Coordinates of N, CA and C in Angstrom, one line a residue:
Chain E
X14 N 0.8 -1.2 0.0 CA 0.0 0.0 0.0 C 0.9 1.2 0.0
X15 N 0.6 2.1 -0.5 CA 1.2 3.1 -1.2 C 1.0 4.5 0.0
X16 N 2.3 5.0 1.0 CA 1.7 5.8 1.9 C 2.2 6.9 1.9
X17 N 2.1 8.0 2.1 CA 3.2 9.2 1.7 C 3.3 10.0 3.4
X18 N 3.9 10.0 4.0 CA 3.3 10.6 5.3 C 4.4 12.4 5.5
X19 N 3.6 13.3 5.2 CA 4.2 14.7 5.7 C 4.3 15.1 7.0
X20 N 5.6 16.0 7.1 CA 5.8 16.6 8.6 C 6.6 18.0 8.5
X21 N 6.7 18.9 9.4 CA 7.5 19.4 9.1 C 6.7 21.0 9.6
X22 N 5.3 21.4 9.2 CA 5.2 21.8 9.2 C 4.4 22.8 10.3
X23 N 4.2 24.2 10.7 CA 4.3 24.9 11.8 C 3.9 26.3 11.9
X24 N 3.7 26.9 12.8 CA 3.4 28.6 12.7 C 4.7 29.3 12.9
X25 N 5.0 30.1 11.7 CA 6.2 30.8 11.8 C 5.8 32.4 10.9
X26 N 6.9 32.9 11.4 CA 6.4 34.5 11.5 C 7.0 35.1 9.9
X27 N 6.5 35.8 9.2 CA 6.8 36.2 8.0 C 7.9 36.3 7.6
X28 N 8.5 35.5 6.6 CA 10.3 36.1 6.4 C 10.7 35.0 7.4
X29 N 10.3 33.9 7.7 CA 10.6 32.7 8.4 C 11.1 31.5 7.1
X30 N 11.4 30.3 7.8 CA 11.9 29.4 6.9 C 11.2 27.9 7.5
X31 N 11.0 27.4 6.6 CA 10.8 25.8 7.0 C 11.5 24.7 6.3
X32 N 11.9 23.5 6.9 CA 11.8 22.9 5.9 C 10.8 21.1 6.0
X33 N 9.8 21.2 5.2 CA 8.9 20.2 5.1 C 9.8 18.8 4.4
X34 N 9.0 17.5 5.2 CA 9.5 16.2 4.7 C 8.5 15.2 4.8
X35 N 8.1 14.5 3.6 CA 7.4 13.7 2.8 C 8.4 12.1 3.4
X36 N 8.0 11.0 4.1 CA 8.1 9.6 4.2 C 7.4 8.8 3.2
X37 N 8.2 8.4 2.2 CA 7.6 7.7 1.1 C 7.6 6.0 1.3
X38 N 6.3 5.2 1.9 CA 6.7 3.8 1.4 C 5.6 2.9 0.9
X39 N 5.9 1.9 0.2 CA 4.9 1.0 -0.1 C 5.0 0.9 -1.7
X40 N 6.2 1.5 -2.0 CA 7.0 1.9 -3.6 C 7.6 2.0 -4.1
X41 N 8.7 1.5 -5.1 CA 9.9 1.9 -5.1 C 9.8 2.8 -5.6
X42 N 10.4 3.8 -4.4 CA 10.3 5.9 -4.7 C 11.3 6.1 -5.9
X43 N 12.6 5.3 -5.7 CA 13.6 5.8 -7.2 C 12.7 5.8 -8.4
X44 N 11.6 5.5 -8.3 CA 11.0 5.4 -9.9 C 9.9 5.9 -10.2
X45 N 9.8 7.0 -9.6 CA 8.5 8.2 -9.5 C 9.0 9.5 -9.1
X46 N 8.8 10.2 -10.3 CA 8.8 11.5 -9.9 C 7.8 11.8 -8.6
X47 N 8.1 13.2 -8.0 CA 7.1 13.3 -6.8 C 7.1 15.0 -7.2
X48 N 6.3 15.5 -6.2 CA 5.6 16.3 -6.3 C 5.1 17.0 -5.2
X49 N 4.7 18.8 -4.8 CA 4.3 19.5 -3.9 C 3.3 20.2 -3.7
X50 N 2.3 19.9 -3.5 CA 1.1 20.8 -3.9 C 0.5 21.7 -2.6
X51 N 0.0 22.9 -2.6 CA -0.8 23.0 -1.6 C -2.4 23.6 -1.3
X52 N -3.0 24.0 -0.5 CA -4.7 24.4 -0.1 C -4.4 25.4 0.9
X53 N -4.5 26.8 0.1 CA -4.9 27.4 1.6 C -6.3 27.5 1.9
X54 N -6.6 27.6 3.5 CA -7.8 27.5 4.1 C -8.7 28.1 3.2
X55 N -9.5 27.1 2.9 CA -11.1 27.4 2.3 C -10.3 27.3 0.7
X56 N -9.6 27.3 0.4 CA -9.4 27.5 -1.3 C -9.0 26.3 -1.8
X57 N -8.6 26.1 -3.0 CA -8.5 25.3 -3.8 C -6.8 24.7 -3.8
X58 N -6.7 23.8 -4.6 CA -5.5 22.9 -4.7 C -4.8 24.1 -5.6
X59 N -3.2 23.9 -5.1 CA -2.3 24.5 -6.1 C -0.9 23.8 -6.6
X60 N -0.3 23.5 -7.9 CA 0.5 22.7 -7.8 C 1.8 23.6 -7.6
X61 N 2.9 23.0 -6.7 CA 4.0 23.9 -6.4 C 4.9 23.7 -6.5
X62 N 5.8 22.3 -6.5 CA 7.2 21.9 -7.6 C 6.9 20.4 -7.8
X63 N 7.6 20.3 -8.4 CA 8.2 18.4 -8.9 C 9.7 18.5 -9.1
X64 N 9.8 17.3 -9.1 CA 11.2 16.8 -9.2 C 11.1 15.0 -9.8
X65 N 12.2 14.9 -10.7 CA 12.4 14.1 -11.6 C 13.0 12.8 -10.6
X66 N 13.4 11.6 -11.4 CA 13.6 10.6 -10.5 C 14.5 10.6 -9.8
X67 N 15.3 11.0 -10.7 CA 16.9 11.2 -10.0 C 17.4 12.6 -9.4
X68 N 16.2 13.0 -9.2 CA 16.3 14.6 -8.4 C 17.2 15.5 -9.6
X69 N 17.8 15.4 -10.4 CA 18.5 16.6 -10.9 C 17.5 17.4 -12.2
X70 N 16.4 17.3 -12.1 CA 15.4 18.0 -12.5 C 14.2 18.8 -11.6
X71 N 14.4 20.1 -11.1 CA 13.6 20.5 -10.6 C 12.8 21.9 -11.5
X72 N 11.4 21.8 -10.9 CA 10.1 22.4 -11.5 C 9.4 23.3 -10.5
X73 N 9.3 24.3 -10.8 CA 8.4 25.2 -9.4 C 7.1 26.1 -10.1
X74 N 6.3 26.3 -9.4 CA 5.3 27.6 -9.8 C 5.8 28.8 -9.6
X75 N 5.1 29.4 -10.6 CA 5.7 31.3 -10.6 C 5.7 32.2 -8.9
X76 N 5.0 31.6 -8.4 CA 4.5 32.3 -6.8 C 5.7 31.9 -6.0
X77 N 6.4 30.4 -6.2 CA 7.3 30.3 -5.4 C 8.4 30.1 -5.8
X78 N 8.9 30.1 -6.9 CA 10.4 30.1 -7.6 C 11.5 31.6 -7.1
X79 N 12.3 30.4 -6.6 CA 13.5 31.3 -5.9 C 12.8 31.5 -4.4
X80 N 12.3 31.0 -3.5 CA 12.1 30.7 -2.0 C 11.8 29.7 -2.1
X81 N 11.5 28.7 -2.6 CA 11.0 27.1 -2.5 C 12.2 26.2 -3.2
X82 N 12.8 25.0 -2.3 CA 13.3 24.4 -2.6 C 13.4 22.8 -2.7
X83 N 12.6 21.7 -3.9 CA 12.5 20.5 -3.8 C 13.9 19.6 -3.6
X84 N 13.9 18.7 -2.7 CA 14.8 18.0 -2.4 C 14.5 16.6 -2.7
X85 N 15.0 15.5 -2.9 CA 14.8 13.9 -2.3 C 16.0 13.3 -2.5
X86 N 15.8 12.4 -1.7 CA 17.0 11.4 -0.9 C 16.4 9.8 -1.3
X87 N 16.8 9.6 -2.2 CA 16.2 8.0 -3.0 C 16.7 7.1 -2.0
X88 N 17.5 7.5 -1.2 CA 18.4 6.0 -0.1 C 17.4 6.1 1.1
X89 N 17.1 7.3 1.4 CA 16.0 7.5 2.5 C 14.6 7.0 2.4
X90 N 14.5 6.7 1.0 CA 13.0 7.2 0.6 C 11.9 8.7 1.0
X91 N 12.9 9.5 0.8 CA 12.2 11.1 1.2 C 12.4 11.8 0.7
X92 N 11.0 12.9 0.7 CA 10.8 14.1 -0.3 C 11.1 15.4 0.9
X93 N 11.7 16.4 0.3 CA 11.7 17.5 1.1 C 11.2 18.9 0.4
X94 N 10.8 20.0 1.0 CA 10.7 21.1 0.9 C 10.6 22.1 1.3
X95 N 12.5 22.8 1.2 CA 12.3 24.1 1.7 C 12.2 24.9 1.5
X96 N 11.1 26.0 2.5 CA 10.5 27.1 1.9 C 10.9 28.1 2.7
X97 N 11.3 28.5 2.1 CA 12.6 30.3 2.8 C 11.8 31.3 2.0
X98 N 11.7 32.8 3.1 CA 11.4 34.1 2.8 C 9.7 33.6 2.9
X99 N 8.8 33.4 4.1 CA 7.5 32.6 4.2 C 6.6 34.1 4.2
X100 N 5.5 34.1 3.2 CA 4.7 35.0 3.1 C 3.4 34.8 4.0
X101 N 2.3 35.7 4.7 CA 1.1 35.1 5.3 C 0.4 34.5 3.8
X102 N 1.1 34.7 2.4 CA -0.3 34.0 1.3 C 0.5 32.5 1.1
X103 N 1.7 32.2 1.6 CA 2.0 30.7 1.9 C 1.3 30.3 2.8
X104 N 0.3 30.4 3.3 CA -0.4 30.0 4.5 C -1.2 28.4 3.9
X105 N -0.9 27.5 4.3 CA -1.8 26.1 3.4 C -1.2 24.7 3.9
X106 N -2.2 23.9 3.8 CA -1.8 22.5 3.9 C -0.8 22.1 2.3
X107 N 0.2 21.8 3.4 CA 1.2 21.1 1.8 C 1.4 19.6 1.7
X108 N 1.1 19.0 0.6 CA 0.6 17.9 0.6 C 2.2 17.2 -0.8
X109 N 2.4 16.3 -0.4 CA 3.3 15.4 -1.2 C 2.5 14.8 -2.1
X110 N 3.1 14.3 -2.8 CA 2.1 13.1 -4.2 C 3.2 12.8 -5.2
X111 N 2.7 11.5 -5.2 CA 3.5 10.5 -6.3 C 3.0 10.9 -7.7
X112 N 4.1 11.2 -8.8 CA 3.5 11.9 -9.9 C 3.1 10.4 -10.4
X113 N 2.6 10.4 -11.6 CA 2.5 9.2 -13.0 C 3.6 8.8 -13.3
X114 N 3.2 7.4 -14.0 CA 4.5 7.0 -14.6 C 5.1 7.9 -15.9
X115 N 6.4 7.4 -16.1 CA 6.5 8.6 -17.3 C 5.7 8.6 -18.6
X116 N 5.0 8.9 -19.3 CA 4.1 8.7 -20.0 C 2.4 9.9 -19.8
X117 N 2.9 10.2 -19.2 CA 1.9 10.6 -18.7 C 1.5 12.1 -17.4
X118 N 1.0 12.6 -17.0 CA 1.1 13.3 -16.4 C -0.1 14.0 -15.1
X119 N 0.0 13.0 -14.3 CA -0.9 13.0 -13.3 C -0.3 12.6 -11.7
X120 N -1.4 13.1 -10.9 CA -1.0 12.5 -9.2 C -1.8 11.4 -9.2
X121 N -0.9 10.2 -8.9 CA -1.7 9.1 -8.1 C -2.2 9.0 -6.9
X122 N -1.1 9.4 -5.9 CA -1.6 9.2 -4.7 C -0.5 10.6 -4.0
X123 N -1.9 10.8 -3.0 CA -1.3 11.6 -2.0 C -1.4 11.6 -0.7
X124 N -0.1 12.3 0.2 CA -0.3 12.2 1.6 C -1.1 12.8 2.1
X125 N -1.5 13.2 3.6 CA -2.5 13.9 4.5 C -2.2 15.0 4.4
X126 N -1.2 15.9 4.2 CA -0.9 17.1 4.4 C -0.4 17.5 5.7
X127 N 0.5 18.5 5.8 CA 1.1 18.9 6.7 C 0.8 20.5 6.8
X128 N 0.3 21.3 8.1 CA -0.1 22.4 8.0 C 1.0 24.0 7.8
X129 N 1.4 24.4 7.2 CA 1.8 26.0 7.4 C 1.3 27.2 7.2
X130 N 1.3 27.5 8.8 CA 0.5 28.9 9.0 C 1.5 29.8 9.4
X131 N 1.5 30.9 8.8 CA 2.7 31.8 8.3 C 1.6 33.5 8.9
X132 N 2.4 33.7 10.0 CA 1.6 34.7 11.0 C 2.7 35.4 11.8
X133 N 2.2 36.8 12.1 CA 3.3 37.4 13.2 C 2.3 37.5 14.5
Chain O
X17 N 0.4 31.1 -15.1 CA 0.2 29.4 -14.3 C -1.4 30.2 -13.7
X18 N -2.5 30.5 -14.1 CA -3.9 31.0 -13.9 C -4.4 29.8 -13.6
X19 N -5.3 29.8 -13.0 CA -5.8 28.5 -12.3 C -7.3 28.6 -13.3
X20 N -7.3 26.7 -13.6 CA -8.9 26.6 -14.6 C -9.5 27.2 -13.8
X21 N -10.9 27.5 -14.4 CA -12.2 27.5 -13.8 C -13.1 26.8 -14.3
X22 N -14.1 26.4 -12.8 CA -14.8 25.7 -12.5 C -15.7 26.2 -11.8
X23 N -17.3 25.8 -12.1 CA -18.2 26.1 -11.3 C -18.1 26.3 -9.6
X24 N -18.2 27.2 -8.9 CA -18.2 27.1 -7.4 C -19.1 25.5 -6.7
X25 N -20.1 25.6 -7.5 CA -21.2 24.6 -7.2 C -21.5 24.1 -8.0
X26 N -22.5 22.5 -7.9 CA -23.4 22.3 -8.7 C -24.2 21.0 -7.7
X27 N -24.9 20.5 -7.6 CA -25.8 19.7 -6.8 C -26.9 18.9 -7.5
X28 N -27.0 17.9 -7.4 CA -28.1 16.8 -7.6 C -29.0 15.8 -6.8
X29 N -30.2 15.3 -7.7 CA -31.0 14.3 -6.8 C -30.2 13.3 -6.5
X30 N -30.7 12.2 -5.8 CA -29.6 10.6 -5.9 C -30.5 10.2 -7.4
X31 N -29.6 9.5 -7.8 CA -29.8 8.7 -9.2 C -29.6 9.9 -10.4
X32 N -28.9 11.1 -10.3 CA -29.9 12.1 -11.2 C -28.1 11.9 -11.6
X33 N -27.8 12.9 -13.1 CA -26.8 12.5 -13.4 C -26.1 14.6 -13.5
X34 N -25.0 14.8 -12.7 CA -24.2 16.5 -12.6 C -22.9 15.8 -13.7
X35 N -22.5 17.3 -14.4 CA -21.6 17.5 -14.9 C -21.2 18.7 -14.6
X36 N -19.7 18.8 -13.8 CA -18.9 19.7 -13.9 C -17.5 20.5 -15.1
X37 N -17.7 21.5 -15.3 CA -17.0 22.0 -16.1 C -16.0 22.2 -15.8
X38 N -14.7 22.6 -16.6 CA -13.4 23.3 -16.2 C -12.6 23.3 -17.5
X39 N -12.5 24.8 -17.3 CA -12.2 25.5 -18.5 C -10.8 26.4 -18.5
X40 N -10.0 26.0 -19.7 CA -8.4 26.7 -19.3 C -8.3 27.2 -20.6
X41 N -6.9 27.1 -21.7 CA -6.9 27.7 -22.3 C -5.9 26.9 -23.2
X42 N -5.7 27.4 -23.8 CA -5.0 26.3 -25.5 C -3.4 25.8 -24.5
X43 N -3.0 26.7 -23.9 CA -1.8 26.4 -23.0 C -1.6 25.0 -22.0
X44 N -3.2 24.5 -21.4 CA -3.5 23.8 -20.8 C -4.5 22.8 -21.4
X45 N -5.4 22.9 -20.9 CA -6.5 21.6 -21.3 C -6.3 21.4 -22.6
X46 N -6.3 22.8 -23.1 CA -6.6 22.3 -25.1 C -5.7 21.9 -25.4
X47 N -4.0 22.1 -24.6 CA -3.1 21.9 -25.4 C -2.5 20.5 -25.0
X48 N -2.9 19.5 -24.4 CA -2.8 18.3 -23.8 C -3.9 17.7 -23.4
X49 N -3.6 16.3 -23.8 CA -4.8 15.2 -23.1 C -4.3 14.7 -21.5
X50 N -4.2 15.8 -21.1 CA -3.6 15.2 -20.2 C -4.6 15.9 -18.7
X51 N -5.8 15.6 -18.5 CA -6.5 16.6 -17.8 C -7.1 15.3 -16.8
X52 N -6.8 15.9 -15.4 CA -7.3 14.7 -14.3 C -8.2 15.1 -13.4
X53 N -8.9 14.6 -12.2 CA -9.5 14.8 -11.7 C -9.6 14.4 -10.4
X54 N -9.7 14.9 -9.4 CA -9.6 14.5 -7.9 C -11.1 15.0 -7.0
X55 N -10.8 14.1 -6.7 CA -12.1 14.6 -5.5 C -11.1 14.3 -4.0
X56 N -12.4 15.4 -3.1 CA -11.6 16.0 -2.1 C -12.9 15.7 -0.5
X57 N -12.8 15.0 0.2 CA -13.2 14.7 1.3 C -13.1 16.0 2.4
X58 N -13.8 16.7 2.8 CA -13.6 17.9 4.1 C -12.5 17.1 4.7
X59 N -11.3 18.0 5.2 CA -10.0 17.5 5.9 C -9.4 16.4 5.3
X60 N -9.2 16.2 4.4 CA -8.8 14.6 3.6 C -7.9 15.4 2.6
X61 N -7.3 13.9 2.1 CA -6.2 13.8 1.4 C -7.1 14.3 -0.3
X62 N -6.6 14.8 -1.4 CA -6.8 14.5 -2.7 C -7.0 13.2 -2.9
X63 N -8.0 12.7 -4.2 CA -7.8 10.8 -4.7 C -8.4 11.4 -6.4
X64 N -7.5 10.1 -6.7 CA -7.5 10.7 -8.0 C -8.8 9.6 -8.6
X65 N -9.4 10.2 -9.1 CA -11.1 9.8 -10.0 C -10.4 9.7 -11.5
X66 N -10.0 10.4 -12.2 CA -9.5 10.2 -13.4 C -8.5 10.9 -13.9
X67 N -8.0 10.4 -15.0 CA -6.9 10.9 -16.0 C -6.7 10.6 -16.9
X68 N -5.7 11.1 -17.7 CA -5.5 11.3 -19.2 C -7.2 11.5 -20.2
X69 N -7.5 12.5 -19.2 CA -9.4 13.3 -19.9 C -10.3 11.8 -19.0
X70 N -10.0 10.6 -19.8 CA -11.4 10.1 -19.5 C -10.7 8.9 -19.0
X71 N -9.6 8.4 -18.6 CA -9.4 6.5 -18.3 C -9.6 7.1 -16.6
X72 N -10.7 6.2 -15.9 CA -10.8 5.7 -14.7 C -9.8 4.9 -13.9
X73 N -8.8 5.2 -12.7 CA -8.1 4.2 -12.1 C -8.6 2.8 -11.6
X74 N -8.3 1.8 -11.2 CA -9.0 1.0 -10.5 C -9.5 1.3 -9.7
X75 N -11.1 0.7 -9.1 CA -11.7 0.8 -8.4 C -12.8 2.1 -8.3
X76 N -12.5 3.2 -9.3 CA -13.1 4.5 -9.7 C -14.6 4.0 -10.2
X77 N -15.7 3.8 -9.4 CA -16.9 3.6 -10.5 C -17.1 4.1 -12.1
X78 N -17.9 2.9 -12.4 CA -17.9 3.5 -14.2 C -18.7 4.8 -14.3
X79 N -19.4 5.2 -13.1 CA -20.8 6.2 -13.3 C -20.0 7.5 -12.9
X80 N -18.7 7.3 -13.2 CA -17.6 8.7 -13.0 C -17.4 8.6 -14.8
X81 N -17.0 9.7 -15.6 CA -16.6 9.8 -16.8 C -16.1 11.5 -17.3
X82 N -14.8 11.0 -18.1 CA -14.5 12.4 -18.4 C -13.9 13.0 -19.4
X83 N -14.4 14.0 -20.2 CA -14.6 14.3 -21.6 C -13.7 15.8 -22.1
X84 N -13.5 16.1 -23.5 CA -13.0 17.0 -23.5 C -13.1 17.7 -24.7
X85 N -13.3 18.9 -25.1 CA -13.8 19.5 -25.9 C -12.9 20.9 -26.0
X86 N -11.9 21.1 -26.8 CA -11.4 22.2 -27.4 C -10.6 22.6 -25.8
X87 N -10.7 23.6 -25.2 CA -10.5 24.0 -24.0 C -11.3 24.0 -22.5
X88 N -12.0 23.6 -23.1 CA -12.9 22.6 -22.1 C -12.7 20.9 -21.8
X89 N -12.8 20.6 -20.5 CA -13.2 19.5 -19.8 C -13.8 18.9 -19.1
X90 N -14.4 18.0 -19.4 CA -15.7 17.8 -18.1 C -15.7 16.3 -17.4
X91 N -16.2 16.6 -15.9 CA -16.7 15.2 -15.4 C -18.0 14.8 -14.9
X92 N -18.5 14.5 -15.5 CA -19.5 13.9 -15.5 C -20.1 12.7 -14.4
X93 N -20.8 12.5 -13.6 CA -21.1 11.9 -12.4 C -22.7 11.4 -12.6
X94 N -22.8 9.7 -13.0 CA -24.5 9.7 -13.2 C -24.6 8.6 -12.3
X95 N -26.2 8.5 -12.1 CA -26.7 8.0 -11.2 C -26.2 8.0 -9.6
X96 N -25.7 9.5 -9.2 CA -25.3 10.3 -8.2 C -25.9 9.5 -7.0
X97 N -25.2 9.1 -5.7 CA -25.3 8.5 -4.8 C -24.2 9.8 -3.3
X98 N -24.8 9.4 -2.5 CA -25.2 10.4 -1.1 C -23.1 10.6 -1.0
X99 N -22.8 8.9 -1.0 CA -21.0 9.5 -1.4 C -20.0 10.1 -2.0
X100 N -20.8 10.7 -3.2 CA -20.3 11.5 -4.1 C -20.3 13.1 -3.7
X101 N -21.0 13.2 -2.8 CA -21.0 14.4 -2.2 C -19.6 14.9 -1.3
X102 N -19.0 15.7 -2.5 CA -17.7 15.7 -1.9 C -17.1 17.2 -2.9
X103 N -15.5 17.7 -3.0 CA -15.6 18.7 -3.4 C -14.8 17.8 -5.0
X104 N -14.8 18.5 -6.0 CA -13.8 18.0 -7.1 C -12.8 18.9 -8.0
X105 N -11.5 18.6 -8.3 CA -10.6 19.5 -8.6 C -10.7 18.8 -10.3
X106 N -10.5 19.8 -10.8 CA -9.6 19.2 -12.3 C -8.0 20.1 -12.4
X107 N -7.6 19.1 -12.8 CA -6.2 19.8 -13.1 C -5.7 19.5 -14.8
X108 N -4.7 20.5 -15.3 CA -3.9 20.0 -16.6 C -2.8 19.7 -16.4
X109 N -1.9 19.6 -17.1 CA -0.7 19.5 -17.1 C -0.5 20.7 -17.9
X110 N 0.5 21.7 -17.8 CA 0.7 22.7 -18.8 C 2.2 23.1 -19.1
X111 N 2.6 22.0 -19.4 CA 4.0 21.9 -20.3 C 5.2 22.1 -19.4
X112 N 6.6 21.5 -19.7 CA 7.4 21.8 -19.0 C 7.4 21.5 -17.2
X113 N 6.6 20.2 -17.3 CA 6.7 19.7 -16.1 C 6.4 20.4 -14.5
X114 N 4.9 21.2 -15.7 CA 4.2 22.1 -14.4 C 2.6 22.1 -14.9
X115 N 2.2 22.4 -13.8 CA 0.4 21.8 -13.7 C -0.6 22.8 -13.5
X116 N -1.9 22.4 -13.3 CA -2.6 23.5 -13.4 C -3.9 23.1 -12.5
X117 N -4.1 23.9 -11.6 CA -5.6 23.0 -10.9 C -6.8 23.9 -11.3
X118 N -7.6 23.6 -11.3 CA -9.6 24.4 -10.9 C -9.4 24.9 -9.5
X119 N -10.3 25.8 -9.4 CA -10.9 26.4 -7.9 C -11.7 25.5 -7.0
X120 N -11.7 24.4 -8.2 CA -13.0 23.4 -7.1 C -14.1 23.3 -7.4
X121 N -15.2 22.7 -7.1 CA -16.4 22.4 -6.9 C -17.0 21.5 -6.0
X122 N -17.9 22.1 -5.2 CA -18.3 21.6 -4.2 C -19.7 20.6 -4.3
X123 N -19.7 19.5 -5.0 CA -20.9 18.8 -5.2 C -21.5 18.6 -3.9
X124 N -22.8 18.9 -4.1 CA -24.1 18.5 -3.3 C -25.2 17.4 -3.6
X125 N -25.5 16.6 -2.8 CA -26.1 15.7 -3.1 C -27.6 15.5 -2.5
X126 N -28.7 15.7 -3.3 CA -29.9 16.8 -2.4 C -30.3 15.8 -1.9

């Protein structure tokens, strides 16, 4: 069974830093790209980086390029993300997810989400 | 990276059959078959309902279906049952190994 479990996340004051981490098991993670999405309260899903299998491909959205940074550790089985220079509009549940195989371009599965509330 | 749009709402009898919209732009939906769909449980994780426009994952009921027309895409939901009451995202893929979601829709099940 396929589980993604996030942590990391916290109330930190604007111009703060975090860094979020994704436990990937039930898959062999070397063979999926992964992915960062998040929900701020009451709003909709937003997609926010990927990264390739071998990590030396990284992808970000315009809102967070150049303060967001995707990591993974294929020996660990773990996804990271740190987010440096934290706005109150980063405020959201950030959720990990297993991209598609290559071929294709979708989330299979995703974790519960971890919360960041970005407040002075 | 403008996020589709999608109806705020839409709501049905049981048995009755909703279709949700979501609409992007030749960049996104039109310009790839590559348009998915999640539904979302209050405080719950995303699960994915469908992909690549219309193939169902395992275990996704057949009375889920999903179609696509120029810059439009839709999911369609028939013979609507009290569990289906839940919120649903569509997303694209929009080139260069970056994505695109809807605002959402919050189906109601009367």
């Amino acid at each position: 069974e396929v589980q993604l479990l996030e942590s990391g996340g916290g109330l930190v004051q604007p111009g703060g830093s975090l860094r979020l981490s994704c436990a990937a098991s039930g898959f062999t993670f070397r063979s999926f790209a992964m992915s960062w999405a998040r929900q701020a309260p009451g709003e909709g899903l937003e997609w926010v980086s990927s990264i390739s299998t071998d990590g030396l491909r990284t992808y970000y959205a315009d809102s967070v390029q150049g303060r967001f940074t995707i990591f993974r550790d294929n020996s660990k089985n773990t996804l990271d993300l740190q987010i440096n220079s934290l706005r109150v509009e980063d405020t959201a549940v950030y959720y990990c997810a297993q991209r598609s195989v290559s071929g294709s371009f979708y989330f299979n599965f995703w974790g519960q989400g971890t919360l960041v509330t970005v407040s002075s | 990276q403008s996020a589709l749009t999608q109806p705020r709402s839409v709501s049905g009898s049981p048995g009755q059959s909703v279709t949700i919209s979501c609409t992007g732009t030749s960049s996104d939906v039109g310009g790839y078959n590559y348009v998915s769909w999640y539904q979302q449980y209050p405080g719950k994780a995303p699960k994915l309902m469908i992909y690549d426009v219309t193939k169902r994952p395992s275990g996704v009921p057949e009375r889920l279906s999903g179609s696509k027309s120029g810059n439009m895409a839709s999911l369609t939901i028939s013979g609507l049952q009290a569990e289906d009451e839940a919120d649903y995202y569509c997303c694209s893929y929009a080139g260069t190994y970056t994505w695109v979601f809807g605002g959402g829709t919050k189906l109601t099940v009367l």
